[in-house]
Amino acid sequence: MKFFSRKAAATSVVALGALTAVPAMAGPAAAIPSQCSVGRNLSTAFSSCIGGTGEHRIVCFYTHHIPGVGTIIGYGPWKPVGETSSTYCPQDRVTNTFVEVR
């Protein structure tokens, strides 16, 4: 008894090949920002990116001034390449800053 014919197998292989080719074609359109930098100035952290496409934003982790409150995360707005994202980030309590890209 034959459940799966050769013709059906060949059709499945062709369909699978077509589906795997689609994500490969989407590569250049999904480029992310590059050459990004982080800076701090008094109570502000900022990020800027000069290469690629897409958006970026600054993320700042800092400790609250009241003991026991813990860590606060500040997010800047999403900005396109060439523009600057900034957020409140008190320099005396910063634990980490980085650029998030999409």
GROMACS .gro file of C-alpha atoms in nm:
model
  102
    1MET     CA    1   0.000   0.000   0.000
    2LYS     CA    2   0.144   0.334  -0.108
    3PHE     CA    3   0.059   0.633   0.111
    4PHE     CA    4   0.291   0.897  -0.033
    5SER     CA    5   0.357   0.906  -0.408
    6ARG     CA    6   0.677   1.025  -0.571
    7LYS     CA    7   0.488   1.312  -0.734
    8ALA     CA    8   0.363   1.430  -0.394
    9ALA     CA    9   0.715   1.402  -0.250
   10ALA     CA   10   0.861   1.611  -0.534
   11THR     CA   11   0.589   1.874  -0.490
   12SER     CA   12   0.662   1.893  -0.117
   13VAL     CA   13   1.035   1.941  -0.178
   14VAL     CA   14   0.969   2.221  -0.430
   15ALA     CA   15   0.727   2.394  -0.192
   16LEU     CA   16   0.974   2.367   0.096
   17GLY     CA   17   1.250   2.514  -0.120
   18ALA     CA   18   1.027   2.809  -0.213
   19LEU     CA   19   0.944   2.876   0.152
   20THR     CA   20   1.309   2.879   0.258
   21ALA     CA   21   1.401   3.122  -0.021
   22VAL     CA   22   1.152   3.388   0.096
   23PRO     CA   23   1.335   3.480   0.423
   24ALA     CA   24   1.665   3.498   0.237
   25MET     CA   25   1.523   3.764   0.005
   26ALA     CA   26   1.412   3.977   0.303
   27GLY     CA   27   1.771   4.020   0.432
   28PRO     CA   28   1.867   4.369   0.306
   29ALA     CA   29   1.533   4.524   0.403
   30ALA     CA   30   1.578   4.404   0.760
   31ALA     CA   31   1.916   4.573   0.819
   32ILE     CA   32   1.977   4.710   1.168
   33PRO     CA   33   2.157   5.027   1.277
   34SER     CA   34   2.536   5.007   1.306
   35GLN     CA   35   2.825   5.221   1.428
   36CYS     CA   36   2.627   5.316   1.740
   37SER     CA   37   2.767   5.506   2.036
   38VAL     CA   38   2.654   5.585   2.391
   39GLY     CA   39   2.722   5.907   2.578
   40ARG     CA   40   2.631   6.064   2.912
   41ASN     CA   41   2.606   6.427   3.011
   42LEU     CA   42   2.509   6.519   3.370
   43SER     CA   43   2.169   6.350   3.412
   44THR     CA   44   2.110   6.241   3.053
   45ALA     CA   45   2.223   5.936   2.856
   46PHE     CA   46   2.203   5.936   2.479
   47SER     CA   47   2.268   5.710   2.182
   48SER     CA   48   2.333   5.776   1.816
   49CYS     CA   49   2.392   5.549   1.518
   50ILE     CA   50   2.540   5.654   1.185
   51GLY     CA   51   2.520   5.337   0.975
   52GLY     CA   52   2.259   5.091   0.856
   53THR     CA   53   1.884   5.139   0.864
   54GLY     CA   54   1.614   5.086   1.123
   55GLU     CA   55   1.579   5.242   1.467
   56HIS     CA   56   1.772   5.263   1.794
   57ARG     CA   57   1.717   5.383   2.149
   58ILE     CA   58   1.919   5.433   2.465
   59VAL     CA   59   1.857   5.215   2.770
   60CYS     CA   60   1.982   5.320   3.115
   61PHE     CA   61   1.982   5.114   3.435
   62TYR     CA   62   2.025   5.315   3.754
   63THR     CA   63   1.972   5.270   4.125
   64HIS     CA   64   1.689   5.465   4.291
   65HIS     CA   65   1.801   5.723   4.550
   66ILE     CA   66   1.580   5.562   4.819
   67PRO     CA   67   1.750   5.247   4.953
   68GLY     CA   68   1.548   4.933   4.893
   69VAL     CA   69   1.357   5.063   4.591
   70GLY     CA   70   1.601   4.895   4.355
   71THR     CA   71   1.696   4.942   3.994
   72ILE     CA   72   1.506   5.165   3.755
   73ILE     CA   73   1.525   5.126   3.377
   74GLY     CA   74   1.500   5.438   3.161
   75TYR     CA   75   1.422   5.403   2.791
   76GLY     CA   76   1.472   5.671   2.529
   77PRO     CA   77   1.236   5.701   2.233
   78TRP     CA   78   1.300   5.493   1.921
   79LYS     CA   79   1.487   5.710   1.668
   80PRO     CA   80   1.599   5.649   1.309
   81VAL     CA   81   1.967   5.634   1.211
   82GLY     CA   82   2.117   5.984   1.219
   83GLU     CA   83   1.902   6.108   1.510
   84THR     CA   84   1.975   6.098   1.884
   85SER     CA   85   1.774   5.910   2.148
   86SER     CA   86   1.803   6.036   2.507
   87THR     CA   87   1.662   5.958   2.852
   88TYR     CA   88   1.705   6.063   3.214
   89CYS     CA   89   2.003   5.882   3.364
   90PRO     CA   90   2.164   6.026   3.682
   91GLN     CA   91   2.539   5.981   3.641
   92ASP     CA   92   2.608   5.912   4.009
   93ARG     CA   93   2.374   5.609   4.016
   94VAL     CA   94   2.418   5.447   3.673
   95THR     CA   95   2.478   5.072   3.668
   96ASN     CA   96   2.456   5.010   3.290
   97THR     CA   97   2.377   5.186   2.961
   98PHE     CA   98   2.348   5.037   2.614
   99VAL     CA   99   2.191   5.086   2.271
  100GLU     CA  100   1.892   4.875   2.171
  101VAL     CA  101   1.834   4.834   1.795
  102ARG     CA  102   1.555   4.705   1.572
   0.00000   0.00000   0.00000
